[in-house]
C-alpha cells in the first residue's frame, strides 16, 4: 500500500488547527482540508437517564451556529485527563447539568464528522441518581443546577420522559429550535438499555 501523504498545518489556533493534505494518491492534484484539536483528539457525549426513565438534555449556545442548540451533555477530554475519558465524562455531566450520578458505562466509540475532523467521540450511559428541582412545566430542571463550566452558556436543562422525547424534539424543531442529531443516537441507546443497568 502506498504511504499516505503527511498533512500540512495551514493555521494553528488556540482551540483548532487547520490542516491540508495536499496530495491524494488516487486523485493527483486534489487536496483535503480538515481540523484537529491541538490539545487532544477525544470528546465525550453523555446519555444521562434517571431511574424513572427521563433523559437529561441541555440547551446551550454554540458560536458556529450563533444560536442555542438542544443537545446531550458533552465536552472534550482535557490535557490532564488524557487516557481517562470516564473522568472527563463525569466532569462534563456534573458541570453542565448539576446532576448526581452513579455508574458511567461506555456505549460506543467512533468519529462524528470524519470528513471534517479526526476527533473520536465516546458515548457514555450515565445512571442519574439525583437532580435539582423541576421548573413549573415539569420538564425543565432549575437552570442554576448546571451551567458551571467556564465559558458555557446553558439556558435550560431538561429531563424528558423517554417515551415523549422524540415527539417533543420534533415539536421544538418545527418551532425553529436546532437539535443536535447526537440526541437521537442517545435515545437509541437509552431505549435499548434500562437506566439501572451498569
N, CA, C and O of each residue as an XYZ file, in Angstrom:
792
protein
N       0.840     -1.182      0.000
C       0.000      0.000      0.000
C       0.884      1.243      0.000
O       1.877      1.310      0.724
N       0.518      2.214     -0.808
C       1.259      3.467     -0.889
C       1.093      4.258      0.396
O      -0.014      4.371      0.924
N       2.192      4.808      0.901
C       2.111      5.607      2.130
C       1.265      6.842      1.895
O       1.357      7.485      0.849
N       0.444      7.164      2.871
C      -0.389      8.358      2.769
C       0.456      9.601      2.998
O       1.387      9.573      3.804
N       0.151     10.683      2.309
C       0.923     11.914      2.494
C       0.675     12.523      3.868
O      -0.392     12.347      4.456
N       1.662     13.232      4.364
C       1.548     13.896      5.651
C       0.740     15.187      5.495
O       0.901     15.901      4.505
N      -0.127     15.491      6.468
C      -0.863     16.755      6.400
C       0.057     17.935      6.685
O       1.064     17.808      7.381
N      -0.314     19.081      6.132
C       0.440     20.323      6.320
C      -0.400     21.259      7.171
O      -1.567     21.505      6.862
N       0.187     21.783      8.242
C      -0.522     22.732      9.095
C      -0.622     24.066      8.374
O       0.395     24.679      8.050
N      -1.851     24.518      8.121
C      -2.071     25.803      7.469
C      -2.189     26.941      8.470
O      -1.678     28.039      8.250
N      -2.872     26.660      9.573
C      -3.058     27.688     10.601
C      -3.317     27.018     11.933
O      -4.124     26.093     12.029
N      -2.633     27.486     12.954
C      -2.835     26.970     14.293
C      -3.598     27.963     15.140
O      -3.315     29.161     15.109
N      -4.561     27.474     15.896
C      -5.341     28.326     16.781
C      -5.297     27.793     18.199
O      -4.677     26.765     18.471
N      -5.964     28.502     19.101
C      -5.993     28.076     20.493
C      -6.798     26.791     20.667
O      -6.450     25.940     21.486
N      -7.877     26.654     19.891
C      -8.764     25.511     20.052
C      -8.795     24.569     18.846
O      -9.172     23.405     18.982
N      -8.399     25.065     17.664
C      -8.417     24.247     16.450
C      -7.188     24.527     15.602
O      -6.733     25.667     15.506
N      -6.655     23.482     14.991
C      -5.612     23.611     13.973
C      -6.211     23.221     12.633
O      -7.019     22.296     12.549
N      -5.811     23.929     11.592
C      -6.360     23.734     10.255
C      -5.295     23.083      9.377
O      -4.216     23.645      9.190
N      -5.593     21.892      8.836
C      -4.636     21.122      8.046
C      -5.093     20.966      6.595
O      -6.276     21.070      6.271
N      -4.105     20.713      5.740
C      -4.361     20.419      4.331
C      -3.525     19.199      3.943
O      -2.313     19.174      4.156
N      -4.178     18.197      3.376
C      -3.458     17.080      2.774
C      -3.378     17.429      1.297
O      -4.370     17.336      0.575
N      -2.203     17.829      0.854
C      -2.046     18.418     -0.477
C      -2.048     17.401     -1.606
O      -2.280     17.771     -2.757
N      -1.799     16.135     -1.313
C      -1.719     15.142     -2.385
C      -2.592     13.950     -2.043
O      -2.439     13.340     -0.985
N      -3.507     13.622     -2.940
C      -4.314     12.418     -2.819
C      -3.796     11.428     -3.860
O      -3.953     11.658     -5.059
N      -3.169     10.311     -3.413
C      -2.575      9.385     -4.385
C      -3.561      8.910     -5.450
O      -3.160      8.673     -6.589
N      -4.811      8.769     -5.114
C      -5.799      8.292     -6.081
C      -6.254      9.392     -7.043
O      -6.769      9.091     -8.120
N      -6.072     10.647     -6.672
C      -6.526     11.779     -7.492
C      -5.461     12.877     -7.465
O      -5.581     13.823     -6.687
N      -4.424     12.769     -8.295
C      -3.360     13.785     -8.289
C      -3.919     15.193     -8.469
O      -4.804     15.435     -9.289
N      -3.379     16.105     -7.682
C      -3.807     17.498     -7.772
C      -4.902     17.870     -6.792
O      -5.143     19.052     -6.546
N      -5.563     16.876     -6.233
C      -6.615     17.179     -5.257
C      -6.019     17.313     -3.864
O      -4.904     16.865     -3.597
N      -6.779     17.932     -2.998
C      -6.347     18.056     -1.602
C      -7.565     17.996     -0.706
O      -8.700     18.104     -1.169
N      -7.315     17.822      0.587
C      -8.407     17.750      1.564
C      -8.022     18.572      2.780
O      -6.905     18.468      3.287
N      -8.953     19.388      3.241
C      -8.724     20.209      4.421
C      -9.530     19.650      5.593
O     -10.649     19.166      5.423
N      -8.937     19.728      6.781
C      -9.660     19.285      7.969
C      -9.106     19.992      9.192
O      -8.061     20.640      9.133
N      -9.825     19.857     10.310
C      -9.394     20.486     11.557
C      -9.051     19.417     12.583
O      -9.570     18.301     12.554
N      -8.162     19.797     13.488
C      -7.752     18.908     14.581
C      -7.611     19.765     15.828
O      -7.109     20.887     15.767
N      -8.055     19.233     16.953
C      -7.875     19.960     18.215
C      -6.421     19.830     18.661
O      -5.875     18.727     18.649
N      -5.783     20.935     19.053
C      -4.360     20.870     19.408
C      -4.071     20.202     20.745
O      -2.932     19.811     20.997
N      -5.075     20.060     21.608
C      -4.825     19.546     22.962
C      -5.469     18.184     23.201
O      -5.802     17.848     24.337
N      -5.643     17.412     22.160
C      -6.259     16.102     22.317
C      -7.303     15.878     21.247
O      -7.887     16.829     20.727
N      -7.536     14.628     20.922
C      -8.422     14.301     19.811
C      -9.624     13.481     20.253
O     -10.209     12.762     19.443
N     -10.004     13.576     21.524
C     -11.124     12.774     22.020
C     -12.170     13.660     22.677
O     -11.845     14.558     23.453
N     -13.430     13.393     22.354
C     -14.545     14.056     23.001
C     -15.417     13.023     23.697
O     -15.292     11.824     23.447
N     -16.298     13.490     24.568
C     -17.225     12.606     25.266
C     -18.644     13.149     25.133
O     -18.861     14.360     25.127
N     -19.594     12.244     25.027
C     -21.015     12.591     24.985
C     -21.721     11.719     26.013
O     -21.491     10.511     26.077
N     -22.578     12.333     26.813
C     -23.291     11.625     27.881
C     -24.729     11.346     27.481
O     -25.394     12.181     26.867
N     -25.200     10.153     27.841
C     -26.606      9.787     27.706
C     -27.099      9.577     29.141
O     -27.138      8.446     29.626
N     -27.479     10.681     29.827
C     -27.888     10.571     31.230
C     -29.358     10.190     31.337
O     -30.220     10.860     30.768
N     -29.647      9.110     32.070
C     -31.020      8.629     32.216
C     -31.318      8.460     33.704
O     -30.534      7.868     34.446
N     -32.461      8.991     34.123
C     -32.857      8.900     35.524
C     -33.519      7.555     35.817
O     -33.895      6.822     34.903
N     -33.652      7.249     37.090
C     -34.264      5.979     37.494
C     -35.713      5.877     37.037
O     -36.215      4.775     36.818
N     -36.397      7.024     36.888
C     -37.790      6.991     36.434
C     -37.908      7.171     34.922
O     -38.991      7.479     34.424
N     -36.809      6.983     34.180
C     -36.876      6.928     32.728
C     -36.911      8.255     32.020
O     -37.626      8.403     31.029
N     -36.163      9.223     32.495
C     -36.051     10.517     31.815
C     -34.634     10.702     31.294
O     -33.666     10.322     31.952
N     -34.521     11.287     30.108
C     -33.216     11.601     29.550
C     -32.933     13.083     29.797
O     -33.806     13.932     29.620
N     -31.711     13.375     30.203
C     -31.313     14.751     30.522
C     -30.682     15.384     29.286
O     -29.738     14.834     28.719
N     -31.198     16.532     28.868
C     -30.674     17.305     27.740
C     -30.360     18.718     28.196
O     -30.848     19.169     29.232
N     -29.542     19.417     27.417
C     -29.259     20.817     27.705
C     -29.554     21.664     26.469
O     -29.594     21.159     25.347
N     -29.757     22.949     26.695
C     -29.967     23.930     25.627
C     -28.815     24.924     25.758
O     -28.825     25.787     26.635
N     -27.820     24.792     24.874
C     -26.561     25.511     25.026
C     -26.255     26.365     23.796
O     -26.496     25.943     22.665
N     -25.726     27.562     24.024
C     -25.337     28.435     22.922
C     -24.085     27.889     22.257
O     -23.119     27.521     22.926
N     -24.115     27.840     20.915
C     -22.969     27.361     20.140
C     -22.566     28.436     19.128
O     -23.347     28.803     18.250
N     -21.346     28.929     19.264
C     -20.888     30.043     18.433
C     -20.901     29.752     16.937
O     -21.305     30.635     16.180
N     -20.485     28.572     16.452
C     -20.514     28.368     14.999
C     -21.909     28.526     14.394
O     -22.037     28.950     13.246
N     -22.953     28.192     15.150
C     -24.328     28.327     14.667
C     -24.955     29.647     15.081
O     -26.021     30.016     14.589
N     -24.288     30.362     15.993
C     -24.778     31.644     16.503
C     -26.196     31.514     17.060
O     -27.042     32.386     16.858
N     -26.434     30.410     17.763
C     -27.765     30.146     18.295
C     -27.645     29.065     19.376
O     -26.596     28.444     19.548
N     -28.744     28.866     20.090
C     -28.806     27.789     21.076
C     -29.112     26.466     20.381
O     -29.817     26.430     19.372
N     -28.572     25.381     20.933
C     -28.739     24.051     20.356
C     -29.168     23.097     21.467
O     -28.555     23.062     22.534
N     -30.220     22.328     21.213
C     -30.620     21.260     22.136
C     -29.664     20.103     21.919
O     -29.487     19.650     20.788
N     -29.045     19.618     22.991
C     -28.022     18.597     22.837
C     -27.873     17.770     24.101
O     -28.408     18.114     25.154
N     -27.147     16.692     23.980
C     -26.735     15.909     25.137
C     -25.542     16.600     25.785
O     -24.783     17.279     25.093
N     -25.358     16.447     27.085
C     -24.147     16.984     27.707
C     -22.919     16.360     27.034
O     -22.886     15.157     26.771
N     -21.928     17.186     26.765
C     -20.743     16.685     26.063
C     -19.575     17.624     26.300
O     -19.736     18.720     26.835
N     -18.405     17.178     25.895
C     -17.232     18.028     26.036
C     -15.983     17.322     25.570
O     -16.038     16.276     24.922
N     -14.855     17.913     25.911
C     -13.558     17.424     25.462
C     -12.788     16.805     26.611
O     -12.953     17.183     27.771
N     -11.952     15.852     26.269
C     -11.033     15.294     27.239
C      -9.879     16.286     27.378
O      -9.159     16.543     26.413
N      -9.705     16.838     28.567
C      -8.679     17.853     28.775
C      -7.306     17.209     28.922
O      -7.192     16.008     29.170
N      -6.270     18.024     28.766
C      -4.902     17.520     28.752
C      -4.595     16.682     29.991
O      -3.955     15.636     29.880
N      -5.037     17.122     31.164
C      -4.731     16.368     32.385
C      -5.594     15.113     32.539
O      -5.407     14.344     33.482
N      -6.539     14.905     31.612
C      -7.400     13.721     31.656
C      -7.092     12.741     30.525
O      -7.777     11.728     30.386
N      -6.074     13.028     29.719
C      -5.795     12.188     28.562
C      -5.668     10.733     28.999
O      -4.962     10.412     29.955
N      -6.361      9.871     28.282
C      -6.368      8.458     28.639
C      -7.435      8.112     29.654
O      -7.615      6.939     29.980
N      -8.155      9.117     30.166
C      -9.200      8.848     31.162
C     -10.489      9.526     30.722
O     -10.910     10.525     31.305
N     -11.108      8.971     29.690
C     -12.337      9.579     29.173
C     -13.474      9.487     30.176
O     -14.369     10.333     30.175
N     -13.454      8.485     31.020
C     -14.510      8.345     32.031
C     -14.500      9.541     32.991
O     -15.559     10.049     33.361
N     -13.312      9.986     33.391
C     -13.205     11.157     34.267
C     -13.718     12.404     33.554
O     -14.410     13.227     34.154
N     -13.380     12.541     32.281
C     -13.852     13.690     31.509
C     -15.373     13.670     31.383
O     -16.024     14.708     31.503
N     -15.938     12.486     31.139
C     -17.394     12.367     31.011
C     -18.088     12.768     32.307
O     -19.071     13.509     32.283
N     -17.582     12.283     33.432
C     -18.178     12.637     34.718
C     -18.077     14.124     35.002
O     -19.023     14.725     35.510
N     -16.939     14.723     34.679
C     -16.759     16.168     34.894
C     -17.741     16.969     34.052
O     -18.383     17.892     34.554
N     -17.863     16.620     32.768
C     -18.771     17.365     31.885
C     -20.223     17.252     32.356
O     -20.959     18.238     32.351
N     -20.628     16.056     32.758
C     -22.006     15.877     33.205
C     -22.290     16.720     34.441
O     -23.330     17.374     34.523
N     -21.381     16.709     35.389
C     -21.565     17.500     36.612
C     -21.577     18.994     36.302
O     -22.411     19.731     36.828
N     -20.652     19.447     35.446
C     -20.571     20.871     35.123
C     -21.821     21.371     34.414
O     -22.343     22.436     34.744
N     -22.299     20.605     33.443
C     -23.351     21.110     32.575
C     -24.754     20.891     33.114
O     -25.673     21.619     32.737
N     -24.943     19.909     33.984
C     -26.305     19.628     34.449
C     -26.475     19.715     35.955
O     -27.582     19.956     36.436
N     -25.407     19.524     36.702
C     -25.505     19.527     38.153
C     -26.102     18.266     38.737
O     -26.330     18.210     39.946
N     -26.368     17.242     37.923
C     -26.970     16.015     38.451
C     -25.920     15.187     39.188
O     -24.719     15.327     38.956
N     -26.397     14.325     40.078
C     -25.535     13.336     40.725
C     -25.777     12.005     40.031
O     -26.916     11.644     39.738
N     -24.704     11.288     39.772
C     -24.826     10.053     39.005
C     -24.002      8.951     39.643
O     -23.084      9.201     40.424
N     -24.354      7.727     39.288
C     -23.620      6.567     39.771
C     -22.682      6.065     38.695
O     -21.634      6.662     38.449
N     -23.056      4.961     38.049
C     -22.164      4.349     37.072
C     -22.138      5.122     35.753
O     -23.115      5.752     35.348
N     -20.980      5.046     35.108
C     -20.819      5.509     33.730
C     -20.411      4.289     32.913
O     -19.433      3.618     33.243
N     -21.153      4.001     31.854
C     -20.869      2.820     31.046
C     -20.605      3.247     29.607
O     -21.412      3.957     29.007
N     -19.471      2.813     29.053
C     -19.147      3.125     27.670
C     -20.126      2.430     26.739
O     -20.325      1.219     26.829
N     -20.741      3.202     25.842
C     -21.717      2.662     24.900
C     -21.136      2.461     23.509
O     -21.396      1.447     22.861
N     -20.346      3.430     23.050
C     -19.811      3.367     21.692
C     -18.645      4.339     21.575
O     -18.518      5.283     22.354
N     -17.798      4.084     20.580
C     -16.637      4.936     20.327
C     -16.456      5.059     18.831
O     -16.459      4.054     18.120
N     -16.294      6.306     18.332
C     -16.080      6.487     16.903
C     -16.127      7.951     16.509
O     -16.353      8.816     17.355
N     -15.913      8.239     15.222
C     -15.929      9.624     14.748
C     -17.361     10.141     14.572
O     -18.289      9.372     14.321
N     -17.515     11.455     14.710
C     -18.812     12.081     14.467
C     -18.858     12.759     13.098
O     -19.864     12.668     12.395
N     -17.783     13.432     12.721
C     -17.706     14.124     11.435
C     -16.380     13.770     10.770
O     -15.479     14.608     10.730
N     -16.233     12.545     10.244
C     -14.940     12.110      9.738
C     -14.455     12.850      8.500
O     -13.283     12.734      8.143
N     -15.316     13.601      7.840
C     -14.885     14.408      6.703
C     -14.359     15.770      7.112
O     -13.820     16.500      6.280
N     -14.507     16.124      8.389
C     -14.124     17.446      8.873
C     -13.010     17.385      9.906
O     -12.151     18.266      9.945
N     -13.015     16.347     10.746
C     -12.054     16.263     11.840
C     -11.696     14.814     12.135
O     -12.449     13.893     11.818
N     -10.519     14.631     12.754
C     -10.107     13.283     13.158
C     -10.472     12.995     14.608
O      -9.994     12.020     15.187
N     -11.315     13.837     15.199
C     -11.725     13.636     16.585
C     -12.533     12.351     16.739
O     -13.381     12.028     15.907
N     -12.257     11.635     17.808
C     -13.009     10.429     18.171
C     -13.872     10.773     19.381
O     -13.407     11.420     20.319
N     -15.120     10.340     19.356
C     -16.041     10.634     20.444
C     -16.448      9.341     21.132
O     -16.668      8.322     20.478
N     -16.547      9.392     22.462
C     -17.014      8.242     23.231
C     -18.349      8.590     23.883
O     -18.477      9.614     24.554
N     -19.341      7.721     23.677
C     -20.664      7.878     24.280
C     -20.711      7.066     25.570
O     -20.321      5.899     25.599
N     -21.196      7.705     26.640
C     -21.337      7.032     27.928
C     -22.785      7.105     28.400
O     -23.423      8.154     28.306
N     -23.298      5.993     28.904
C     -24.564      5.992     29.626
C     -24.263      6.421     31.059
O     -23.318      5.924     31.672
N     -25.057      7.334     31.589
C     -24.901      7.775     32.978
C     -26.171      7.449     33.740
O     -27.272      7.815     33.328
N     -26.004      6.766     34.842
C     -27.105      6.395     35.727
C     -27.338      7.565     36.685
O     -26.628      7.704     37.681
N     -28.338      8.409     36.383
C     -28.609      9.606     37.193
C     -29.347      9.205     38.461
O     -30.402      8.573     38.410
N     -28.775      9.581     39.597
C     -29.379      9.219     40.886
C     -30.133     10.361     41.528
O     -31.098     10.140     42.260
N     -29.699     11.593     41.256
C     -30.399     12.742     41.855
C     -30.188     13.961     40.983
O     -29.121     14.144     40.398
N     -31.225     14.802     40.898
C     -31.123     16.036     40.125
C     -31.851     17.141     40.865
O     -32.544     16.899     41.854
N     -31.684     18.351     40.374
C     -32.309     19.509     41.003
C     -33.813     19.533     40.817
O     -34.376     18.652     40.167
N     -34.475     20.547     41.390
C     -35.938     20.635     41.299
C     -36.406     20.970     39.891
O     -35.682     21.567     39.095
N     -37.644     20.564     39.609
C     -38.244     20.870     38.320
C     -38.780     22.290     38.298
O     -39.200     22.824     39.325
N     -38.761     22.897     37.114
C     -39.465     24.157     36.894
C     -40.955     23.845     36.768
O     -41.366     22.686     36.818
N     -41.753     24.895     36.605
C     -43.209     24.734     36.612
C     -43.720     23.819     35.510
O     -44.749     23.168     35.690
N     -43.028     23.747     34.365
C     -43.529     22.918     33.263
C     -43.311     21.419     33.475
O     -43.825     20.613     32.699
N     -42.566     21.032     34.502
C     -42.332     19.627     34.786
C     -41.342     18.950     33.862
O     -41.109     17.747     33.979
N     -40.747     19.714     32.932
C     -39.773     19.156     32.000
C     -38.380     19.756     32.186
O     -37.372     19.110     31.899
N     -38.334     20.986     32.664
C     -37.046     21.652     32.862
C     -36.625     21.544     34.317
O     -37.445     21.595     35.233
N     -35.310     21.393     34.500
C     -34.751     21.469     35.833
C     -34.347     22.912     36.099
O     -34.138     23.691     35.169
N     -34.239     23.255     37.354
C     -33.762     24.580     37.726
C     -32.413     24.803     37.043
O     -31.457     24.074     37.310
N     -32.328     25.813     36.158
C     -31.133     26.002     35.340
C     -29.891     26.276     36.178
O     -28.776     26.064     35.700
N     -30.048     26.733     37.394
C     -28.881     27.006     38.226
C     -28.167     25.719     38.633
O     -27.043     25.763     39.135
N     -28.825     24.559     38.414
C     -28.175     23.291     38.771
C     -27.039     22.962     37.810
O     -26.146     22.191     38.159
N     -27.057     23.529     36.612
C     -25.997     23.285     35.647
C     -25.256     24.567     35.328
O     -25.217     25.492     36.140
N     -24.666     24.621     34.135
C     -24.033     25.840     33.632
C     -22.848     26.272     34.477
O     -22.621     27.469     34.653
N     -22.090     25.323     35.000
C     -20.959     25.695     35.844
C     -19.643     25.739     35.092
O     -18.645     26.206     35.640
N     -19.612     25.268     33.856
C     -18.365     25.255     33.104
C     -17.986     26.644     32.631
O     -18.848     27.432     32.244
N     -16.705     26.941     32.662
C     -16.229     28.258     32.247
C     -16.521     28.470     30.764
O     -16.207     27.618     29.933
N     -17.121     29.603     30.443
C     -17.394     29.953     29.056
C     -18.634     29.313     28.467
O     -18.931     29.541     27.294
N     -19.369     28.522     29.232
C     -20.568     27.880     28.704
C     -21.791     28.751     28.943
O     -21.903     29.411     29.977
N     -22.698     28.748     27.990
C     -23.956     29.475     28.118
C     -25.088     28.466     27.962
O     -25.519     28.167     26.848
N     -25.564     27.946     29.091
C     -26.639     26.956     29.087
C     -27.878     27.626     29.660
O     -27.880     28.075     30.806
N     -28.929     27.690     28.855
C     -30.129     28.391     29.327
C     -31.191     27.458     29.872
O     -32.127     27.914     30.529
N     -31.072     26.146     29.615
C     -32.053     25.205     30.154
C     -31.445     23.819     30.258
O     -30.620     23.417     29.438
N     -31.874     23.095     31.291
C     -31.546     21.676     31.457
C     -32.889     20.947     31.508
O     -33.728     21.243     32.358
N     -33.086     20.000     30.602
C     -34.361     19.292     30.500
C     -34.229     17.864     31.020
O     -33.168     17.249     30.922
N     -35.316     17.353     31.569
C     -35.418     15.947     31.974
C     -36.691     15.409     31.332
O     -37.775     15.513     31.904
N     -36.553     14.837     30.148
C     -37.701     14.439     29.334
C     -37.998     12.956     29.476
O     -37.081     12.140     29.381
N     -39.259     12.580     29.702
C     -39.605     11.160     29.686
C     -39.210     10.543     28.345
O     -39.505     11.102     27.289
N     -38.546      9.395     28.390
C     -38.056      8.785     27.158
C     -39.160      8.578     26.127
O     -38.931      8.766     24.932
N     -40.337      8.197     26.569
C     -41.440      7.943     25.642
C     -41.973      9.191     24.964
O     -42.667      9.088     23.953
N     -41.668     10.370     25.494
C     -42.152     11.626     24.924
C     -41.056     12.426     24.229
O     -41.349     13.414     23.557
N     -39.801     12.015     24.381
C     -38.675     12.843     23.937
C     -38.679     13.088     22.434
O     -38.496     14.227     22.005
N     -38.883     12.051     21.620
C     -38.824     12.222     20.164
C     -39.903     13.182     19.679
O     -39.624     14.054     18.856
N     -41.138     13.037     20.178
C     -42.213     13.950     19.769
C     -41.931     15.370     20.239
O     -42.183     16.328     19.507
N     -41.409     15.514     21.459
C     -41.082     16.839     21.987
C     -40.008     17.500     21.130
O     -40.097     18.689     20.825
N     -38.994     16.729     20.742
C     -37.929     17.271     19.898
C     -38.469     17.667     18.521
O     -38.094     18.712     17.990
N     -39.343     16.844     17.938
C     -39.943     17.181     16.645
C     -40.720     18.487     16.742
O     -40.641     19.335     15.854
N     -41.469     18.640     17.826
C     -42.240     19.866     18.024
C     -41.323     21.074     18.152
O     -41.588     22.120     17.560
N     -40.256     20.937     18.912
C     -39.313     22.036     19.072
C     -38.628     22.372     17.747
O     -38.422     23.544     17.432
N     -38.279     21.354     16.981
C     -37.623     21.582     15.695
C     -38.552     22.311     14.734
O     -38.124     23.214     14.015
N     -39.843     21.913     14.724
C     -40.809     22.616     13.869
C     -40.965     24.073     14.292
O     -41.290     24.934     13.474
N     -40.730     24.340     15.572
C     -40.806     25.708     16.071
C     -39.531     26.515     15.856
O     -39.441     27.664     16.289
N     -38.549     25.920     15.190
C     -37.326     26.651     14.864
C     -36.118     26.307     15.700
O     -35.043     26.861     15.471
N     -36.254     25.401     16.674
C     -35.108     25.027     17.504
C     -34.122     24.193     16.695
O     -34.504     23.480     15.767
N     -32.867     24.295     17.059
C     -31.815     23.474     16.452
C     -31.575     22.281     17.362
O     -31.327     22.445     18.557
N     -31.647     21.086     16.800
C     -31.496     19.848     17.575
C     -30.246     19.122     17.090
O     -30.143     18.765     15.917
N     -29.302     18.907     17.994
C     -28.097     18.133     17.692
C     -28.519     16.685     17.435
O     -29.216     16.085     18.253
N     -28.097     16.127     16.301
C     -28.521     14.779     15.937
C     -27.990     13.705     16.881
O     -28.502     12.585     16.885
N     -26.975     14.025     17.680
C     -26.492     13.045     18.654
C     -27.570     12.660     19.659
O     -27.508     11.582     20.249
N     -28.569     13.540     19.861
C     -29.659     13.198     20.786
C     -30.353     11.916     20.338
O     -30.695     11.069     21.163
N     -30.559     11.775     19.027
C     -31.267     10.592     18.532
C     -30.429      9.331     18.726
O     -30.972      8.251     18.956
N     -29.108      9.468     18.634
C     -28.230      8.341     18.959
C     -28.387      7.998     20.436
O     -28.470      6.827     20.806
N     -28.425      9.033     21.274
C     -28.614      8.825     22.707
C     -29.932      8.149     23.020
O     -29.987      7.262     23.872
N     -31.001      8.558     22.340
C     -32.307      7.927     22.554
C     -32.277      6.458     22.138
O     -32.877      5.609     22.798
N     -31.587      6.165     21.057
C     -31.449      4.774     20.618
C     -30.830      3.929     21.724
O     -31.335      2.854     22.045
N     -29.726      4.419     22.312
C     -29.065      3.675     23.382
C     -29.919      3.626     24.643
O     -30.005      2.587     25.299
N     -30.552      4.752     24.984
C     -31.339      4.811     26.219
C     -32.523      3.851     26.176
O     -32.884      3.268     27.198
N     -33.126      3.685     25.011
C     -34.288      2.822     24.892
C     -33.900      1.347     24.793
O     -34.734      0.472     25.029
N     -32.654      1.066     24.451
C     -32.196     -0.326     24.368
C     -31.801     -0.883     25.709
O     -31.921     -2.086     25.940
N     -31.324     -0.018     26.616
C     -30.806     -0.498     27.902
C     -31.456      0.271     29.029
O     -31.554      1.496     28.956
N     -31.900     -0.404     30.062
C     -32.530      0.292     31.194
C     -31.513      1.131     31.945
O     -30.325      0.809     31.970
N     -31.988      2.211     32.558
C     -31.109      3.128     33.287
C     -30.388      2.443     34.424
O     -29.292      2.861     34.798
N     -30.976      1.401     34.983
C     -30.376      0.756     36.151
C     -29.267     -0.218     35.776
O     -28.552     -0.705     36.651
N     -29.114     -0.508     34.478
C     -28.051     -1.423     34.081
C     -26.702     -0.766     34.330
O     -26.597      0.456     34.229
N     -25.692     -1.516     34.644
C     -24.441     -0.861     34.865
C     -23.291     -1.744     35.024
O     -22.172     -1.270     35.218
